PDB file of C-alpha atoms in Angstrom:
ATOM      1  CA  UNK A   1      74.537  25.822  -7.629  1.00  0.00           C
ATOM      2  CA  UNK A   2      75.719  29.394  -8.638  1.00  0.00           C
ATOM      3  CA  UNK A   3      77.580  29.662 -11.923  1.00  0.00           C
ATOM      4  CA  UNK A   4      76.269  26.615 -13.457  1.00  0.00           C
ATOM      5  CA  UNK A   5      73.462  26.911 -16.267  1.00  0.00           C
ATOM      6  CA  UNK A   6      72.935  23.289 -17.466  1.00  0.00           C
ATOM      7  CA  UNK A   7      69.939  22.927 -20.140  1.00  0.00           C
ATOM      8  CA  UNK A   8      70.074  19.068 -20.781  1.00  0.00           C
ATOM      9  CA  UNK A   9      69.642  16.270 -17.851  1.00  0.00           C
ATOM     10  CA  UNK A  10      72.432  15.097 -17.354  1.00  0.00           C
ATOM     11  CA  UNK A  11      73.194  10.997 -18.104  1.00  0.00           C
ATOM     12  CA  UNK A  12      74.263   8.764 -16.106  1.00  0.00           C
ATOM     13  CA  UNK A  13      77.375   7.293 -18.082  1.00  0.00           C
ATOM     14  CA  UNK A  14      80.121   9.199 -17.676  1.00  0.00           C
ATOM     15  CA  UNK A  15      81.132  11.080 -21.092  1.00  0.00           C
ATOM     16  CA  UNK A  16      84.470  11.319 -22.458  1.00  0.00           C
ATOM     17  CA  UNK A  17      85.657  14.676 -21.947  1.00  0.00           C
ATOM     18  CA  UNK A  18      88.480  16.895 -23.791  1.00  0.00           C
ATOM     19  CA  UNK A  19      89.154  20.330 -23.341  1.00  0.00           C
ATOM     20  CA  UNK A  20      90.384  23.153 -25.277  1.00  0.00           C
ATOM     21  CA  UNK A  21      93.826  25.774 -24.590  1.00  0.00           C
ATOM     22  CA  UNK A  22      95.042  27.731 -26.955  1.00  0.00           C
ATOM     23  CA  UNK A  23      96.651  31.076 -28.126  1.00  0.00           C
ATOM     24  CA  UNK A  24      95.101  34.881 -28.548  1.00  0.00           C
ATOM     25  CA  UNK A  25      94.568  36.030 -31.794  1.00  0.00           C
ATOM     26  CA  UNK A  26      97.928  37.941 -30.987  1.00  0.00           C
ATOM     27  CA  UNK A  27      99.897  34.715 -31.008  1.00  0.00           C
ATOM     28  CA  UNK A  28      98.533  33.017 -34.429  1.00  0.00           C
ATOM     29  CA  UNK A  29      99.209  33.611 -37.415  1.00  0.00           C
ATOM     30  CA  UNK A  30      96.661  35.215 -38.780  1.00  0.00           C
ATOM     31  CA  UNK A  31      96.260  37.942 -36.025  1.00  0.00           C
ATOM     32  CA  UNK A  32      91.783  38.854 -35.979  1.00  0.00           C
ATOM     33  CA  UNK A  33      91.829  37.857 -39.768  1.00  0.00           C
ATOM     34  CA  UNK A  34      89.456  34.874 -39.723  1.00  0.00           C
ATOM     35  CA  UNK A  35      88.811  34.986 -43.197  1.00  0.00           C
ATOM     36  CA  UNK A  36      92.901  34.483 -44.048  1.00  0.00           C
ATOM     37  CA  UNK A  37      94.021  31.365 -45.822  1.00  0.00           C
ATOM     38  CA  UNK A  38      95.831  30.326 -42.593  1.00  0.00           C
ATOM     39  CA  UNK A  39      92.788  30.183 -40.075  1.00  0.00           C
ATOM     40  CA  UNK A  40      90.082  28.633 -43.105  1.00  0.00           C
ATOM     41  CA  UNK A  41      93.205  25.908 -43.320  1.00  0.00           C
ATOM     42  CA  UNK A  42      93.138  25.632 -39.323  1.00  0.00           C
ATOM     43  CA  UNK A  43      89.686  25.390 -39.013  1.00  0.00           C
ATOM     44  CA  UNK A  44      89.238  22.779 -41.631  1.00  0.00           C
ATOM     45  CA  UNK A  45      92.053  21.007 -39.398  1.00  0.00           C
ATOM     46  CA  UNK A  46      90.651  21.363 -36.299  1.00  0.00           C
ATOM     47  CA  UNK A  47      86.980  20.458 -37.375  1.00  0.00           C
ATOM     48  CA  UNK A  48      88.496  16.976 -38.567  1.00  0.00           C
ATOM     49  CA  UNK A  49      90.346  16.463 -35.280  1.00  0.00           C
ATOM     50  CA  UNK A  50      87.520  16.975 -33.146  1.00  0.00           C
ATOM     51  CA  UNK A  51      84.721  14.925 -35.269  1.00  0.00           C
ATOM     52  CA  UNK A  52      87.369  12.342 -35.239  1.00  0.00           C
ATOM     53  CA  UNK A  53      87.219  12.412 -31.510  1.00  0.00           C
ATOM     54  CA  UNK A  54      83.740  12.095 -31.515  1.00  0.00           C
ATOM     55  CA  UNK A  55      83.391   9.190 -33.804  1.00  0.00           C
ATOM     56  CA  UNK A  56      85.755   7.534 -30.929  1.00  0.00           C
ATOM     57  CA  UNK A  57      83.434   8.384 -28.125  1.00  0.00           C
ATOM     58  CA  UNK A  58      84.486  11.938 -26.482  1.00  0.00           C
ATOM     59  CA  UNK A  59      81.308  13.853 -26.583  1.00  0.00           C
ATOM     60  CA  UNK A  60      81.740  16.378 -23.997  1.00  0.00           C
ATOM     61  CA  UNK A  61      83.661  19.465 -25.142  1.00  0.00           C
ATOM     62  CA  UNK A  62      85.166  22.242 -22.096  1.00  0.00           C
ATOM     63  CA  UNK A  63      86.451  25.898 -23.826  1.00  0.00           C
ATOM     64  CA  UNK A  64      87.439  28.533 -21.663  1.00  0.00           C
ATOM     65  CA  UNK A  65      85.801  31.217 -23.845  1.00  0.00           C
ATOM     66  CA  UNK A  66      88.868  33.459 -24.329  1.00  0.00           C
ATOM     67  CA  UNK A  67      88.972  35.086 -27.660  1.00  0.00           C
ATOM     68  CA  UNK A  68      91.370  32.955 -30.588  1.00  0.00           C
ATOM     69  CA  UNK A  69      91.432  29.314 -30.325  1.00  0.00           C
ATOM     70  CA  UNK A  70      88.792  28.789 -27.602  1.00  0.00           C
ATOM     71  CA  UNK A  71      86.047  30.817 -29.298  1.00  0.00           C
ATOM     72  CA  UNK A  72      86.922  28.786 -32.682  1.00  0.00           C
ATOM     73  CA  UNK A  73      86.824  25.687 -31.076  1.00  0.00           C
ATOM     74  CA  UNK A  74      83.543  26.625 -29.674  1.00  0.00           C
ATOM     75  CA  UNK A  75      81.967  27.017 -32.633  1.00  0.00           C
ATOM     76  CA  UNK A  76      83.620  23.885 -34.390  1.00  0.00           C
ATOM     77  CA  UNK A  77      81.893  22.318 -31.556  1.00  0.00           C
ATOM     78  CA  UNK A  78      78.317  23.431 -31.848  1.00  0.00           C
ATOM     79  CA  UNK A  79      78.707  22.818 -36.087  1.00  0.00           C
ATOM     80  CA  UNK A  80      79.374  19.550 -35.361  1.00  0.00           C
ATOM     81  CA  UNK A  81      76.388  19.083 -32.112  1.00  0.00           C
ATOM     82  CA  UNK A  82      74.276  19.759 -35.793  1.00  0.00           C
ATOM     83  CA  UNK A  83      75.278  16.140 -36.612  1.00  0.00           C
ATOM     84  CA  UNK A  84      76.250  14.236 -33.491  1.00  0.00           C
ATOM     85  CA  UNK A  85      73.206  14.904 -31.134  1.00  0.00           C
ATOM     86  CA  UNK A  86      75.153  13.781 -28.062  1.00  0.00           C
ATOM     87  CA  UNK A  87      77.509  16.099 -28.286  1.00  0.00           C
ATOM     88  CA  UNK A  88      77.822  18.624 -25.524  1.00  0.00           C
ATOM     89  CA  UNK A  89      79.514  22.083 -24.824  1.00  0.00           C
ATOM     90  CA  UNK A  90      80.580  23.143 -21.370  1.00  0.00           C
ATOM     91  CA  UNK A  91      81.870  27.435 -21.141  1.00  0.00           C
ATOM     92  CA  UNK A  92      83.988  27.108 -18.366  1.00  0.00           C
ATOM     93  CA  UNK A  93      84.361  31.017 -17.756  1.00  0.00           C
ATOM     94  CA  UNK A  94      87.022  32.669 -15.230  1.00  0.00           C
ATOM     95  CA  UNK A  95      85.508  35.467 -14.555  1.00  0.00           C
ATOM     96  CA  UNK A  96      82.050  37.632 -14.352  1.00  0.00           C
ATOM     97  CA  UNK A  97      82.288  40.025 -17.154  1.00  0.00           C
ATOM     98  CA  UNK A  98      85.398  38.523 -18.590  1.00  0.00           C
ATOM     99  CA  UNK A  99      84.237  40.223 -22.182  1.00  0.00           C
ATOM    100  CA  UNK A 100      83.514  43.681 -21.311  1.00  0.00           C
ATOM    101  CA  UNK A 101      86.783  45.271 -22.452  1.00  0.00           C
ATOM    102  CA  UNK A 102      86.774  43.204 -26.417  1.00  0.00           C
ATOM    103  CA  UNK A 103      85.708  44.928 -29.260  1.00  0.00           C
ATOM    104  CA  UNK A 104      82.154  44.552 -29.726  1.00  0.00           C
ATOM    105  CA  UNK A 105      81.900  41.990 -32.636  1.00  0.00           C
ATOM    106  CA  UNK A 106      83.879  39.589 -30.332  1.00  0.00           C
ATOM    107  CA  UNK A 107      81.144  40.060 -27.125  1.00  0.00           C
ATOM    108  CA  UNK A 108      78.452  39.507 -29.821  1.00  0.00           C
ATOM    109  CA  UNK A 109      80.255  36.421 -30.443  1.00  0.00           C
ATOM    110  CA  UNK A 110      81.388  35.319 -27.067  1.00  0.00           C
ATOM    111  CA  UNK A 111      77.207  35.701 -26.171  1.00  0.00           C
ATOM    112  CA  UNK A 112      76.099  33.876 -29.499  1.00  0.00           C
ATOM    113  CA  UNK A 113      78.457  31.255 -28.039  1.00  0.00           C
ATOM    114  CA  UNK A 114      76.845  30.741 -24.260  1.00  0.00           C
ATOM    115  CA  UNK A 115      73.384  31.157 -25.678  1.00  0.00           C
ATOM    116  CA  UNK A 116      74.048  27.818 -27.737  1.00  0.00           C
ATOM    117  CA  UNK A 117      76.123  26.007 -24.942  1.00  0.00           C
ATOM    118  CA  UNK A 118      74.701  23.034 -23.126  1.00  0.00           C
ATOM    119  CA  UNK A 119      76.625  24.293 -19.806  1.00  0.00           C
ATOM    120  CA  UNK A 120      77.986  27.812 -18.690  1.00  0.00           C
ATOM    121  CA  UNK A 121      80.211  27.106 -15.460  1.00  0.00           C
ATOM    122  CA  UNK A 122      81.505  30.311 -13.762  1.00  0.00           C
ATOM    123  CA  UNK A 123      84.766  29.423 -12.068  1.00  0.00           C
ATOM    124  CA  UNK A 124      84.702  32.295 -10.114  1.00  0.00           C
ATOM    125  CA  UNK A 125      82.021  34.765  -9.260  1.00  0.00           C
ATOM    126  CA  UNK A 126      83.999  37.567  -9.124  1.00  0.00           C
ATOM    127  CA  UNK A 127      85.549  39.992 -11.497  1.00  0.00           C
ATOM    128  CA  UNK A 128      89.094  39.734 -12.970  1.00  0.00           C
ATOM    129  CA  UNK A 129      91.980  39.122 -10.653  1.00  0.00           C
ATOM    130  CA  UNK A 130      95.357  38.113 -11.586  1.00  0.00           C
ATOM    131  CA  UNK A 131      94.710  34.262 -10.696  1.00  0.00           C
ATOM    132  CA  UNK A 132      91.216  33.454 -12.672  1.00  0.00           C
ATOM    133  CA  UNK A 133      92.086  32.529 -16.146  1.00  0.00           C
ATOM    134  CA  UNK A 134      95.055  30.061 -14.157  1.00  0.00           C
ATOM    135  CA  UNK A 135      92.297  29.060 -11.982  1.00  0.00           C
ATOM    136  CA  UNK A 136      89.768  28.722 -15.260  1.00  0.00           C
ATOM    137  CA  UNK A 137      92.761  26.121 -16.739  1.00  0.00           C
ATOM    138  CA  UNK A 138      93.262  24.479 -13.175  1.00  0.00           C
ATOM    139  CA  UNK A 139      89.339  23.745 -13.817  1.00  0.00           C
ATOM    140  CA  UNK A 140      89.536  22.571 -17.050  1.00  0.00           C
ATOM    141  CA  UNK A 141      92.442  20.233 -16.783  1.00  0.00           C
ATOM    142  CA  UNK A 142      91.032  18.709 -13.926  1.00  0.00           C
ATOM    143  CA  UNK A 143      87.586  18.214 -15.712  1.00  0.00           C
ATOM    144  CA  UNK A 144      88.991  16.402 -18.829  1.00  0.00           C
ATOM    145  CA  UNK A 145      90.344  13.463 -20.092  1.00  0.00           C
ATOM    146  CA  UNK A 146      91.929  14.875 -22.954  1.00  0.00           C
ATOM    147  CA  UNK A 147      93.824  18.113 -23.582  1.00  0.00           C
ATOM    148  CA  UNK A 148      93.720  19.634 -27.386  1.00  0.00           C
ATOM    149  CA  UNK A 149      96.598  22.422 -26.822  1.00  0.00           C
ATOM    150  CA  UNK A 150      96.783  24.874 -30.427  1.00  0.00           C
ATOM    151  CA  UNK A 151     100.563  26.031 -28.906  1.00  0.00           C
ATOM    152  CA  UNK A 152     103.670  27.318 -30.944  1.00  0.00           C
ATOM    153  CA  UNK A 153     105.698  25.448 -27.849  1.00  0.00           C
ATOM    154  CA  UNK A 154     106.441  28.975 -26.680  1.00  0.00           C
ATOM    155  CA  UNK A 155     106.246  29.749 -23.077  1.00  0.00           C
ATOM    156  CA  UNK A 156     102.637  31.256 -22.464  1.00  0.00           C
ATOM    157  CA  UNK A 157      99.772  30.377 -20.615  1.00  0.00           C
ATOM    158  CA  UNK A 158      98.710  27.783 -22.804  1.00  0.00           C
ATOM    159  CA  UNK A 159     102.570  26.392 -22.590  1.00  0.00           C
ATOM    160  CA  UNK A 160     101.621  26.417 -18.471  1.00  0.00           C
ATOM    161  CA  UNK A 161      98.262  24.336 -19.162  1.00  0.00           C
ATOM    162  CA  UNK A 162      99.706  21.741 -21.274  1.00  0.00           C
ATOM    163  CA  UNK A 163     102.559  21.723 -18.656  1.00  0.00           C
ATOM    164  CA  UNK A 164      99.799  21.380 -15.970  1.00  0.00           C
ATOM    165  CA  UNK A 165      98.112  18.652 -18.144  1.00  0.00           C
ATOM    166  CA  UNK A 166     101.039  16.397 -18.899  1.00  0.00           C
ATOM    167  CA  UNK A 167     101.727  16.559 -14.807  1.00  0.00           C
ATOM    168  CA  UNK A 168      98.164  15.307 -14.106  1.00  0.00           C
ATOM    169  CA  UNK A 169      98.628  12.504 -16.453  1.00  0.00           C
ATOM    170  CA  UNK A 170      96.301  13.632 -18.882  1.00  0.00           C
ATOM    171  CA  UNK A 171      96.753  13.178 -22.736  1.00  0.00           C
ATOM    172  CA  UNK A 172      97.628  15.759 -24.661  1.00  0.00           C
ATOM    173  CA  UNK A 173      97.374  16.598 -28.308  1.00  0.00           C
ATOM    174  CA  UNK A 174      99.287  19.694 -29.421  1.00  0.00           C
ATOM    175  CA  UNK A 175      98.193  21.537 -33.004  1.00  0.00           C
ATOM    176  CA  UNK A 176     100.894  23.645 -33.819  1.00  0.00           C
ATOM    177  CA  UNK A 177      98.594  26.897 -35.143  1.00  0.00           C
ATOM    178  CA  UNK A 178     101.766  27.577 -37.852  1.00  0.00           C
ATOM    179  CA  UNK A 179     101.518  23.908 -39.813  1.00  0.00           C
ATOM    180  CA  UNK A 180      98.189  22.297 -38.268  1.00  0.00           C
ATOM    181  CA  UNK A 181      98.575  19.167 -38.898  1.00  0.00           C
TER     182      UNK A 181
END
């Protein structure tokens, strides 16, 4: 099937499934600057909310790959596959060549990323239109059982997801990127 890279059999019981939406680097708080006070304190957050999932039985993980808060969770993601062998990461991507315009340490990143991923699902095998990164989210919600939304509770794209999430009935857990918690 085209867009789909999947390097471990699949098993037959269903996994427990959550998904990742969050803000640009724009919209946190500390902009690009991974190495601020405010993103180590995040991270350490974040990395306790999702092994804490884990140790409760979700072991598939779905990031849309879009720089900020998907790429981090990523990456929390694949730390933690070092310890919890069943883990799995899905890239659900919008869009062929959805990196080429980032600055270059980010596509470095973004490609370090896929290479460790245990599935890399093209939504859409065309470039860019106005409609892919919705229709990315659309994918993801649908996919998951769980929604982890890093939102301000500003109207954005990620407000639209978690909008689109609580209408499907899904759970959602909201990290507020200013006081993670």
């Amino acid at each position: 099937m085209f867009g789909l890279k999947v390097k471990k059999e699949k098993s037959t019981v269903k996994a427990l499934k959550i998904c990742f939406t969050g803000h640009r680097p724009k919209g946190l708080p500390w902009g690009y600057d991974e190495t601020k006070e405010s993103c180590i304190l995040f991270k350490n957050v974040m990395f306790s909310i999702i092994e804490k999932a884990i140790m409760s039985g979700y072991t598939y993980f779905i990031t849309g790959m879009a720089l900020g808060i998907d790429m981090i969770c990523a990456e929390i993601v694949l730390e933690l596959k070092k310890k919890y062998k069943n883990v799995m990461l899905e890239c659900a991507i919008p869009c062929l060549n959805q990196e080429k315009k980032w600055p270059l340490s980010e596509q470095e990143r973004y490609k370090n990323i896929l290479k460790k991923a245990d599935v890399v699902h093209y939504v859409s095998k065309a470039e860019y239109t106005d409609t892919c990164m919705n229709d990315r989210n659309i994918y993801m919600v649908k996919a998951c059982d769980v929604v982890i939304a890093v939102w301000n509770g500003k109207p954005s794209g990620t407000g639209n997801t978690v909008k689109m999430a609580r209408n499907a009935g899904k759970k959602v857990r909201v990290v507020d990127p200013y006081n993670p918690q």
